[in-house]
mmCIF file of N, CA and C in Angstrom:
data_model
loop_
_atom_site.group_PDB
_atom_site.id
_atom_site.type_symbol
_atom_site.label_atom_id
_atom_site.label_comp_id
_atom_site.label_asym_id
_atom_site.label_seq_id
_atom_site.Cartn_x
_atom_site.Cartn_y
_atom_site.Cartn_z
ATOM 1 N N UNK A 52 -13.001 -2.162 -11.850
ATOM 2 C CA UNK A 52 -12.724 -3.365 -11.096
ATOM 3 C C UNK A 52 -14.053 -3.837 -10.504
ATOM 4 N N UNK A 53 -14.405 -5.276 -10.551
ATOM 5 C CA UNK A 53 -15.483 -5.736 -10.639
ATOM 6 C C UNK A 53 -15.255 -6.057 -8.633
ATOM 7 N N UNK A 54 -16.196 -6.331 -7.961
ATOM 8 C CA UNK A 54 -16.483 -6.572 -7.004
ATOM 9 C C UNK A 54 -16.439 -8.139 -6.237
ATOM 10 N N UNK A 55 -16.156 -9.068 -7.692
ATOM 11 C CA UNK A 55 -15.077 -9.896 -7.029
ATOM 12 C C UNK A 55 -13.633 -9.689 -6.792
ATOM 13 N N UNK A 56 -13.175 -8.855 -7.871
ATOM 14 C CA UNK A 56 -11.666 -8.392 -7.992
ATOM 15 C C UNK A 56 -11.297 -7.234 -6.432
ATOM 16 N N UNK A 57 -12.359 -6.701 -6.388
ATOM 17 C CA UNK A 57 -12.128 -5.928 -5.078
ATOM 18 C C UNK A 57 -11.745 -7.155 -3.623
ATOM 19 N N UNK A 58 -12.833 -7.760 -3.292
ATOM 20 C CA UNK A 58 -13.171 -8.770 -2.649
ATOM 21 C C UNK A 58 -11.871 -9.932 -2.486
ATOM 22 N N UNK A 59 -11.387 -10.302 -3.768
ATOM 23 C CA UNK A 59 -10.023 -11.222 -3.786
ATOM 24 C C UNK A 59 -9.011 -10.388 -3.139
ATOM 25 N N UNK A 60 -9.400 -8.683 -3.615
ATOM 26 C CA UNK A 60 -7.744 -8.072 -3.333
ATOM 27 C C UNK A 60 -7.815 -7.895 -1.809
ATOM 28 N N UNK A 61 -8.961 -7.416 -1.165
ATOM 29 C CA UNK A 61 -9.167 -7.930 0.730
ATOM 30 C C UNK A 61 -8.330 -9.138 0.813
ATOM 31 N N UNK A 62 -8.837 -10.186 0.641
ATOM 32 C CA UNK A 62 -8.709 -11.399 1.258
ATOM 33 C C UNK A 62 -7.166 -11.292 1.324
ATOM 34 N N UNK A 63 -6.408 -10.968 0.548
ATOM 35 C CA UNK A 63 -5.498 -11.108 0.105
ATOM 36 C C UNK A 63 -4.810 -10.295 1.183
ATOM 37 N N UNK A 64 -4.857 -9.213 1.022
ATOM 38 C CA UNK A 64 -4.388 -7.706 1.733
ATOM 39 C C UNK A 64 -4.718 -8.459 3.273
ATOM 40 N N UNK A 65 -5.612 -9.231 3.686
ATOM 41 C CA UNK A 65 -5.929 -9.687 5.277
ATOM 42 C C UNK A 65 -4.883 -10.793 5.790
ATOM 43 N N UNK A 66 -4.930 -11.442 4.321
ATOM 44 C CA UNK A 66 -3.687 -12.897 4.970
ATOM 45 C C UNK A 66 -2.414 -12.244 4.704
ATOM 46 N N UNK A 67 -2.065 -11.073 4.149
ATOM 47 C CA UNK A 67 -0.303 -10.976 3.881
ATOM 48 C C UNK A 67 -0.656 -10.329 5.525
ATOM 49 N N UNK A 68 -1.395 -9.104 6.166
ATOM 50 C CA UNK A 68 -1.321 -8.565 7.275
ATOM 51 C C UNK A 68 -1.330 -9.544 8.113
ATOM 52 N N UNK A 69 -1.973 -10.649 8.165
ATOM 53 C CA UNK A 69 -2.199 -11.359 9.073
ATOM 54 C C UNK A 69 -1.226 -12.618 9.365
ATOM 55 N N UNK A 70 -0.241 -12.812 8.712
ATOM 56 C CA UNK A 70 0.878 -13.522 8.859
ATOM 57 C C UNK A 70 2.116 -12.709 9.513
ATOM 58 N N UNK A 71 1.906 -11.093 9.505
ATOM 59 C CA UNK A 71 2.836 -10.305 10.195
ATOM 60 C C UNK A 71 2.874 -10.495 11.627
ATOM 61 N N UNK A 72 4.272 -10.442 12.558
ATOM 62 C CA UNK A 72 4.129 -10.692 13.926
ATOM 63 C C UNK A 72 3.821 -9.018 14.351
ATOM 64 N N UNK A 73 3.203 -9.160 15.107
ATOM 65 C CA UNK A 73 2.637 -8.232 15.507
ATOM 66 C C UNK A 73 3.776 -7.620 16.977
ATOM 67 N N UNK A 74 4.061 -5.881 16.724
ATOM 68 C CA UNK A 74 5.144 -5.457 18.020
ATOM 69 C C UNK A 74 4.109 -4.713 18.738
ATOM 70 N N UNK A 75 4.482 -4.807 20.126
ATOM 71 C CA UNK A 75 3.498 -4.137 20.858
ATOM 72 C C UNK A 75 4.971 -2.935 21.607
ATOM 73 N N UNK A 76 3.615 -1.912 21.985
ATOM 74 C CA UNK A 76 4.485 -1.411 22.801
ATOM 75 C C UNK A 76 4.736 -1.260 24.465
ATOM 76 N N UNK A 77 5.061 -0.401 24.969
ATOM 77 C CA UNK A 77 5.641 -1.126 26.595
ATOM 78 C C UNK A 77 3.636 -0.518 26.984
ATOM 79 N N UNK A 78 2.745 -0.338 26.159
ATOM 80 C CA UNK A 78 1.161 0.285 27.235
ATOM 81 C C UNK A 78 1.030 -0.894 26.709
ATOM 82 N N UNK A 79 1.293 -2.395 25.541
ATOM 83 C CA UNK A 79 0.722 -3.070 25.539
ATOM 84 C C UNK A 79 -0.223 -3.157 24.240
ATOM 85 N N UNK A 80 -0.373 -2.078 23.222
ATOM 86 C CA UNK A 80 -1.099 -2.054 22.117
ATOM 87 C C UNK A 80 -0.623 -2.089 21.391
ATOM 88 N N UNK A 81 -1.128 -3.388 20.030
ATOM 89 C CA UNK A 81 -0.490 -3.119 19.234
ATOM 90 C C UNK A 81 -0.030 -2.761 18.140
ATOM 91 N N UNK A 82 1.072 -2.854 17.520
ATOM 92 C CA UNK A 82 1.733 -1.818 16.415
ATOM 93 C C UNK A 82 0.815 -2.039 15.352
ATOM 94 N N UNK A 83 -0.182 -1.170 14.403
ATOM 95 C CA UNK A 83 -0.481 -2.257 13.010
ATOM 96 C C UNK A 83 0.642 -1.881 11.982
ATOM 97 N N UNK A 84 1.604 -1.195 12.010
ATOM 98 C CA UNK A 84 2.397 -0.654 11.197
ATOM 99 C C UNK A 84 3.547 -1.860 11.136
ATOM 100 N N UNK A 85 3.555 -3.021 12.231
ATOM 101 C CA UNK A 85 5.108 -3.869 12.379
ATOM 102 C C UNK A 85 5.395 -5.023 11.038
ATOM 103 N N UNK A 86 3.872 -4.672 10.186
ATOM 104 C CA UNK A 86 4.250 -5.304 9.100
ATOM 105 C C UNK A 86 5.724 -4.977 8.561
ATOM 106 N N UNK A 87 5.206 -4.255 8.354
ATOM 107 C CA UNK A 87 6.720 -3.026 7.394
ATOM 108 C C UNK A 87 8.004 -3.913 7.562
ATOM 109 N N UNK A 88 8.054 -3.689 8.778
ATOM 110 C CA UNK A 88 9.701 -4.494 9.401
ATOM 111 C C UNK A 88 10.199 -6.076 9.087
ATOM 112 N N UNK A 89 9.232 -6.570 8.414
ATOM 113 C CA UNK A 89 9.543 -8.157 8.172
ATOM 114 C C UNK A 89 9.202 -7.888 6.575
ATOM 115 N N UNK A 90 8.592 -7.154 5.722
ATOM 116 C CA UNK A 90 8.271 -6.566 4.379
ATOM 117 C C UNK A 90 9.349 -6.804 3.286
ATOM 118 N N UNK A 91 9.424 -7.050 2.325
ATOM 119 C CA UNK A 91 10.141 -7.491 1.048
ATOM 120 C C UNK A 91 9.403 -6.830 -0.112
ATOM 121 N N UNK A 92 9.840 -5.345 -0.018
ATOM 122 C CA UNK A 92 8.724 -4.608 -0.971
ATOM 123 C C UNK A 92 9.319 -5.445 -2.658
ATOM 124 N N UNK A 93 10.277 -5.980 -2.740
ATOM 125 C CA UNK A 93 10.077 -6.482 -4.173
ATOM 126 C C UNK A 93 9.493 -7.956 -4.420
ATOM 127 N N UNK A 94 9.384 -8.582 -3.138
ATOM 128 C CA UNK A 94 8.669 -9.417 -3.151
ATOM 129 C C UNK A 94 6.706 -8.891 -3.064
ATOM 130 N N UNK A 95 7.254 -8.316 -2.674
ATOM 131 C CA UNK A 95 5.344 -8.044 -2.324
ATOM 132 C C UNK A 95 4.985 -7.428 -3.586
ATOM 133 N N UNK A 96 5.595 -6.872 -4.428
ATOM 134 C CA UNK A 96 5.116 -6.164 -5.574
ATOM 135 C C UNK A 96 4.778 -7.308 -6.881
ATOM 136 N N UNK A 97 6.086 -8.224 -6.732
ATOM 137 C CA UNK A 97 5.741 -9.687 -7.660
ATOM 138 C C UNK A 97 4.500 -10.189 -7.591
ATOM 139 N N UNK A 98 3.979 -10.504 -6.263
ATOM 140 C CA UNK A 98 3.132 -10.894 -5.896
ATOM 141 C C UNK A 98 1.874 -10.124 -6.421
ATOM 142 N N UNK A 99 1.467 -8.991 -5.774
ATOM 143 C CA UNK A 99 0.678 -7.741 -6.244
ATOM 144 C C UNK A 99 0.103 -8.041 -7.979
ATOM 145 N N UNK A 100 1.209 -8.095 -8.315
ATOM 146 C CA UNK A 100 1.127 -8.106 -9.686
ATOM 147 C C UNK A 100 0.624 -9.463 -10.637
ATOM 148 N N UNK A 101 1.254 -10.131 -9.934
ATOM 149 C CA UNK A 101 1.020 -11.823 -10.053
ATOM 150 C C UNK A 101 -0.355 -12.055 -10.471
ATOM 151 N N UNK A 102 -0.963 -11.283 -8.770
ATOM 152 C CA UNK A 102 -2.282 -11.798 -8.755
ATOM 153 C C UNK A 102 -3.113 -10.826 -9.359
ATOM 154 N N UNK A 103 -2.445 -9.522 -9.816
ATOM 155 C CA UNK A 103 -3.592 -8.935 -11.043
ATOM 156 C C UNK A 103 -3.989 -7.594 -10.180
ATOM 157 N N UNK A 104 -3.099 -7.506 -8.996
ATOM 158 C CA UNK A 104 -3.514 -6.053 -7.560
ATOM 159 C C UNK A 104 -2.919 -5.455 -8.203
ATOM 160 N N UNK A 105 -3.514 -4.170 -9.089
ATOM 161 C CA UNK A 105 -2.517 -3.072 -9.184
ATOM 162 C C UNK A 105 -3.254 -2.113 -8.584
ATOM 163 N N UNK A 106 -3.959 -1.994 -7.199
ATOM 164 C CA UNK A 106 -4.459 -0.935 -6.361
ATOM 165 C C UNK A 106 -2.633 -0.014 -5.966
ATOM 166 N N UNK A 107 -2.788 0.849 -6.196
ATOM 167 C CA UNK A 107 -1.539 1.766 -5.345
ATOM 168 C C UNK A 107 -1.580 2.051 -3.869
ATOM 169 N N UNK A 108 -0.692 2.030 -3.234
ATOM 170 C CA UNK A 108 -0.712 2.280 -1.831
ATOM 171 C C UNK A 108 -0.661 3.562 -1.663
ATOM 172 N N UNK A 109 -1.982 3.710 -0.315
ATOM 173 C CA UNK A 109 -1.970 5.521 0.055
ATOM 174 C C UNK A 109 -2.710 5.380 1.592
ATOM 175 N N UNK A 110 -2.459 6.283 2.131
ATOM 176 C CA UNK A 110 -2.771 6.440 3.235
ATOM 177 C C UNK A 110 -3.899 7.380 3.272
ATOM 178 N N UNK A 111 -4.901 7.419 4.698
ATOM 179 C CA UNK A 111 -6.276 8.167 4.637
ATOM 180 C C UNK A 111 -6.136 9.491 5.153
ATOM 181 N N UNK A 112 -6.870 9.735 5.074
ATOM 182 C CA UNK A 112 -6.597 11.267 5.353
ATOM 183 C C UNK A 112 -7.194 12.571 4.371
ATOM 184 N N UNK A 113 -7.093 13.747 4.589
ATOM 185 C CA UNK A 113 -7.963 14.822 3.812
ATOM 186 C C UNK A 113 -8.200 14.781 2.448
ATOM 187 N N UNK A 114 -6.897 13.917 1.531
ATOM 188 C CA UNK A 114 -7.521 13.735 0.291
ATOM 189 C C UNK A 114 -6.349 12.604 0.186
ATOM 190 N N UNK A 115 -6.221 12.096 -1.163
ATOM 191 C CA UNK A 115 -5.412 10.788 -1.606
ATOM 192 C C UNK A 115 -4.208 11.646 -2.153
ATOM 193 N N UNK A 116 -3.156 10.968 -1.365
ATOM 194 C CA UNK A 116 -1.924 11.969 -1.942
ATOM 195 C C UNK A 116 -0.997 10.269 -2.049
ATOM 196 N N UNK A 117 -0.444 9.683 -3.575
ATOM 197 C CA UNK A 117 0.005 8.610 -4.102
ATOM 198 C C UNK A 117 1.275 8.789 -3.565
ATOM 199 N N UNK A 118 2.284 7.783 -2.818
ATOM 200 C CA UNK A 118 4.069 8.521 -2.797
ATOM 201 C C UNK A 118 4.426 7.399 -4.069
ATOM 202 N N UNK A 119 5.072 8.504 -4.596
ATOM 203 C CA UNK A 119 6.104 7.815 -5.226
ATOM 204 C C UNK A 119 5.597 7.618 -7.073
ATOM 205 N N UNK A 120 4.163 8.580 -7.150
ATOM 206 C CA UNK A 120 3.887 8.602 -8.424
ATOM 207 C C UNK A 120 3.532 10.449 -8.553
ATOM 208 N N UNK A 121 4.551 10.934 -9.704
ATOM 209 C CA UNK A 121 4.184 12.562 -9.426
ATOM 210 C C UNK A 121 2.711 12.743 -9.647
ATOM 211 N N UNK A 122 2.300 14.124 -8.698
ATOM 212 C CA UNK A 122 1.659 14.656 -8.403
ATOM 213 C C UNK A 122 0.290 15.032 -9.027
ATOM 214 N N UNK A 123 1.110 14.997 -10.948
ATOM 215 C CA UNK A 123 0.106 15.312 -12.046
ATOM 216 C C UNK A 123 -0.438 14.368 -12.649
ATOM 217 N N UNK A 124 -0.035 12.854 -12.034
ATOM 218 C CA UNK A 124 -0.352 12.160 -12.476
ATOM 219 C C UNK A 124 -1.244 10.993 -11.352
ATOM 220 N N UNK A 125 -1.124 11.305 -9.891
ATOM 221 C CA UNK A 125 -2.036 10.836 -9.122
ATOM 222 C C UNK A 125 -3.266 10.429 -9.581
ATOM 223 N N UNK A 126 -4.166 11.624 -9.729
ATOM 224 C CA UNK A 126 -5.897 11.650 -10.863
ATOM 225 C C UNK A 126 -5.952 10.169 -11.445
ATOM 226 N N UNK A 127 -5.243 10.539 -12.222
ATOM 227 C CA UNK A 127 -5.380 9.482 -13.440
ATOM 228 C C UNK A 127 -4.748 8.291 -13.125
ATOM 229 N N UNK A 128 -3.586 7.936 -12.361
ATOM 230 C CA UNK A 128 -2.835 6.727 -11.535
ATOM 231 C C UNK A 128 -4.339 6.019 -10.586
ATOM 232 N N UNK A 129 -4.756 7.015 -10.045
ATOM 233 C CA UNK A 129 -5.858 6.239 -8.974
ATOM 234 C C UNK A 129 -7.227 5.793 -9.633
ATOM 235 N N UNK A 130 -7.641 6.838 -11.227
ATOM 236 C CA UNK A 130 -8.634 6.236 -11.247
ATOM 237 C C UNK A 130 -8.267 4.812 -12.437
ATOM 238 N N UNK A 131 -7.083 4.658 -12.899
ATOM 239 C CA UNK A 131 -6.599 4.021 -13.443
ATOM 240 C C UNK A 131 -6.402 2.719 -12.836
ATOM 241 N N UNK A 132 -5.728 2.388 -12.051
ATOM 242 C CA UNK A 132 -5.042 0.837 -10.821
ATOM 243 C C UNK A 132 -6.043 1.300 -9.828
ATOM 244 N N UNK A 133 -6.856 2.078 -9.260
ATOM 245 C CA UNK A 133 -7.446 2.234 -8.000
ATOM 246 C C UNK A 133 -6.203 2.238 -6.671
ATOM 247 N N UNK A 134 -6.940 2.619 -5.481
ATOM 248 C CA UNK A 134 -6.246 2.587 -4.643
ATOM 249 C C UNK A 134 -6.493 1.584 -3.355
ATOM 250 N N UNK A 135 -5.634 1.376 -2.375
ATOM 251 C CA UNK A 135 -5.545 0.812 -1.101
ATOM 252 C C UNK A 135 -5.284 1.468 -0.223
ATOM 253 N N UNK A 136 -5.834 1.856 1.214
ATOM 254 C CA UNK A 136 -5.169 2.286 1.927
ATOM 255 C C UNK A 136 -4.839 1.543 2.789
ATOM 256 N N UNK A 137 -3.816 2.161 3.700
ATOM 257 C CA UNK A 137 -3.067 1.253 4.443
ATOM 258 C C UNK A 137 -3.793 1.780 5.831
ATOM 259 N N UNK A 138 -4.388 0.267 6.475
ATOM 260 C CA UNK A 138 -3.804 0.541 7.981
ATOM 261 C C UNK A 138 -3.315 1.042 8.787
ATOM 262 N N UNK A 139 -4.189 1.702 10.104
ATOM 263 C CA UNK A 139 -2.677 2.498 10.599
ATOM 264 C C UNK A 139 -1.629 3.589 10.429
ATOM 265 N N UNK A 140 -2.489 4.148 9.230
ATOM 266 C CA UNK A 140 -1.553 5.573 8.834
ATOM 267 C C UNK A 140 -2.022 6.950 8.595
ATOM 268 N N UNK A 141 -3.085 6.997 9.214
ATOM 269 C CA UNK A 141 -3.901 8.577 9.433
ATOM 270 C C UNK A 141 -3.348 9.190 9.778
ATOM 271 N N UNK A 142 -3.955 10.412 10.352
ATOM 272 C CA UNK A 142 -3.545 11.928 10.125
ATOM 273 C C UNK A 142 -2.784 11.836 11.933
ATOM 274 N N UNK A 143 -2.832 11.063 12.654
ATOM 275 C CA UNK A 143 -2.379 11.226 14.029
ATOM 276 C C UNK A 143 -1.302 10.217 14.241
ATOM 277 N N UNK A 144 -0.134 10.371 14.975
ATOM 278 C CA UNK A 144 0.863 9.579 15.439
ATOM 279 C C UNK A 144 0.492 9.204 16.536
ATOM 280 N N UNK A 145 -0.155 8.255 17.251
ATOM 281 C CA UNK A 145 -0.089 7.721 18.693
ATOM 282 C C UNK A 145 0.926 7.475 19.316
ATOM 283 N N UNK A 146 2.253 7.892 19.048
ATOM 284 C CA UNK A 146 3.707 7.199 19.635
ATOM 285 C C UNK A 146 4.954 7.606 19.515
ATOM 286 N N UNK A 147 5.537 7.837 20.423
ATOM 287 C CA UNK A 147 7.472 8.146 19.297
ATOM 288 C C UNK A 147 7.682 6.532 18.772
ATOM 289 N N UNK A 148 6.913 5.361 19.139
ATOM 290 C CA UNK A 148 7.583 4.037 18.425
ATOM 291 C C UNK A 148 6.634 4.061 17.472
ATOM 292 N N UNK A 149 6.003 4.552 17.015
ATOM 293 C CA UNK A 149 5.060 4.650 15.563
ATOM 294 C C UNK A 149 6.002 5.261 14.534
ATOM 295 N N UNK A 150 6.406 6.496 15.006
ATOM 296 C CA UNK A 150 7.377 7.249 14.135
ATOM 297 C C UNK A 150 8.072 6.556 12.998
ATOM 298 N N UNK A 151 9.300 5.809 13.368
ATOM 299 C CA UNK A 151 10.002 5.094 12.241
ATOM 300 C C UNK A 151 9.397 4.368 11.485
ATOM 301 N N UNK A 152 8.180 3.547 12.196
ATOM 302 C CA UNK A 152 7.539 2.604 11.407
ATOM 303 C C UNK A 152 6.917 3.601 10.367
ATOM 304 N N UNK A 153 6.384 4.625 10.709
ATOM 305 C CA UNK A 153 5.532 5.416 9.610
ATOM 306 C C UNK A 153 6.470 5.640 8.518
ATOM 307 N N UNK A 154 7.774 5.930 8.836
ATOM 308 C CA UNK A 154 8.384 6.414 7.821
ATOM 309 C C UNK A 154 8.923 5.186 6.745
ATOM 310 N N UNK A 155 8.940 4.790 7.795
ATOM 311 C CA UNK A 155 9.492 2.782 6.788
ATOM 312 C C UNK A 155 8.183 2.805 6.074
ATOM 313 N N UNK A 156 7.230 2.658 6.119
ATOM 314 C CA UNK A 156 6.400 2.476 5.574
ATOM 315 C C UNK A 156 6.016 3.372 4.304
ATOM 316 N N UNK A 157 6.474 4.972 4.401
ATOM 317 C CA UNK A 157 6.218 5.855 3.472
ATOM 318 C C UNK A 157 7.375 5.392 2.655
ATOM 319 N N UNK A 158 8.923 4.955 2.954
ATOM 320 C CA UNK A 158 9.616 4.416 1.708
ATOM 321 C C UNK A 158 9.173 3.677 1.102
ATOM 322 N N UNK A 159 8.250 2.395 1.551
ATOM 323 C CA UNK A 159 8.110 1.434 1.104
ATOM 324 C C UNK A 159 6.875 1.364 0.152
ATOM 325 N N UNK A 160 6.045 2.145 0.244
ATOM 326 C CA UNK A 160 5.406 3.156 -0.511
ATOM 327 C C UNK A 160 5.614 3.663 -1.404
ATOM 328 N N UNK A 161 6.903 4.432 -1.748
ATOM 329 C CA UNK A 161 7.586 5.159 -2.371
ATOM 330 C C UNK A 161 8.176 4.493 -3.555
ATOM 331 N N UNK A 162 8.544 3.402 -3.053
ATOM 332 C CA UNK A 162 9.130 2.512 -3.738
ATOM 333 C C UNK A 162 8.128 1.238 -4.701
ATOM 334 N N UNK A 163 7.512 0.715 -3.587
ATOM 335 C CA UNK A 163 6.026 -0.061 -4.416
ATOM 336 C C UNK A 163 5.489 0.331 -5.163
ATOM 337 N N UNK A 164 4.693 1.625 -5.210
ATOM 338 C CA UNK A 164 3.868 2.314 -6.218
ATOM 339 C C UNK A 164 4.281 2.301 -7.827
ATOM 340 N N UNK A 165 5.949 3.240 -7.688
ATOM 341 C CA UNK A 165 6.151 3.065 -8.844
ATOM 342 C C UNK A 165 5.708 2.082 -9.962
ATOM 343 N N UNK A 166 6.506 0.719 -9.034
ATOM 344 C CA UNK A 166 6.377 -0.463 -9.941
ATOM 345 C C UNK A 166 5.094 -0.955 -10.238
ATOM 346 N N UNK A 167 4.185 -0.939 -9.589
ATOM 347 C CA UNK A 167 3.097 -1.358 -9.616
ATOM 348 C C UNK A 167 1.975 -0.722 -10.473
ATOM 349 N N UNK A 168 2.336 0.429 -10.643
ATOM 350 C CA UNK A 168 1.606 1.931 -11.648
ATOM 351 C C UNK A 168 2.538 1.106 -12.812
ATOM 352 N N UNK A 169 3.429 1.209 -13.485
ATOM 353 C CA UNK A 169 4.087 1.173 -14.440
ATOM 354 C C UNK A 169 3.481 -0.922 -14.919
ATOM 355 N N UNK A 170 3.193 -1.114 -14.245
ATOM 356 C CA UNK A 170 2.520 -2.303 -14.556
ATOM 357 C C UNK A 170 1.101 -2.533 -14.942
ATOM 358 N N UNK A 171 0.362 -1.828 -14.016
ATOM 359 C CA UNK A 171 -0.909 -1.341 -14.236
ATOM 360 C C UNK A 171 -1.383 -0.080 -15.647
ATOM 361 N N UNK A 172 -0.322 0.142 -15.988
ATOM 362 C CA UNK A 172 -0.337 1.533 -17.218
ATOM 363 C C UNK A 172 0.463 0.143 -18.426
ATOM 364 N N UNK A 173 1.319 -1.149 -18.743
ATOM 365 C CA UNK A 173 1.404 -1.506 -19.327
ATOM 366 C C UNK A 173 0.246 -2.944 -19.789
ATOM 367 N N UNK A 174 -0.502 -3.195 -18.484
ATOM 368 C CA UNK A 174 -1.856 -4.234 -19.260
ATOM 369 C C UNK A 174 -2.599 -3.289 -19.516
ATOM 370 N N UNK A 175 -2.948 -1.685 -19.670
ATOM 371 C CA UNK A 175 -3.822 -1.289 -20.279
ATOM 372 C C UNK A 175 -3.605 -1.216 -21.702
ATOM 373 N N UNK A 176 -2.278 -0.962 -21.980
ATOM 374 C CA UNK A 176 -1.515 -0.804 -23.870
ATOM 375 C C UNK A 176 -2.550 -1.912 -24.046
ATOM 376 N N UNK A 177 -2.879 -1.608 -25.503
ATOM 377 C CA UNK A 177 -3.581 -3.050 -26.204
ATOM 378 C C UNK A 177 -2.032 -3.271 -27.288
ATOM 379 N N UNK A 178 -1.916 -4.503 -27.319
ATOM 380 C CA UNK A 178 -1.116 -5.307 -27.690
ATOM 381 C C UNK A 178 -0.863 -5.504 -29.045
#
């Protein structure tokens, strides 16, 4: 992936985050996870795809662990579509109101990847 293609998939990844309403909590900081809750993972995957993003969603942390694509096939899924990480989803919980969102977010994960790998593994077939 060329370094405009990186560059488009930011811009991109900044305006879908940045149209999310943002939840705060009662200290006042806020959520970056409240995307999730207004989210249309089959809409967002159309899209993804539309525009040619087949980065997989993963979170940061000690190494890249893909949800929702097995295990033996991560390697080759990431260096294949590349990856994204998400916002907001490291190795620490700041919150019991982080909690659900994290987990909404790992379904939604779970669920995105697939489609988006299986898309990214069919424009590589040559035709």
């Amino acid at each position: 992936m060329n370094v405009f293609h990186q560059l488009a998939g930011f811009a991109a990844l900044a305006t879908l985050l940045g149209c999310a309403t943002a939840v705060t909590e009662s200290a006042g900081s806020p959520q970056p996870l409240a995307w999730v809750t207004a989210a249309v993972v089959e809409e967002d995957i159309a899209r993804a795809i539309g525009r040619g993003d087949f980065r997989l969603l993963t979170f940061p942390g000690r190494g890249v662990a893909i949800p929702g694509i097995p295990a033996a096939e991560q390697a080759a899924a990431q260096q294949l579509c590349g990856v994204r990480y998400l916002e907001g989803t490291g190795d620490v919980i700041h919150s019991e109101a982080e909690l659900p969102l994290r987990q909404q977010v790992r379904r939604y994960t779970e669920h995105y990847n697939p489609a988006v790998y299986a898309a990214c593994k069919s424009r590589r077939l040559p035709r």
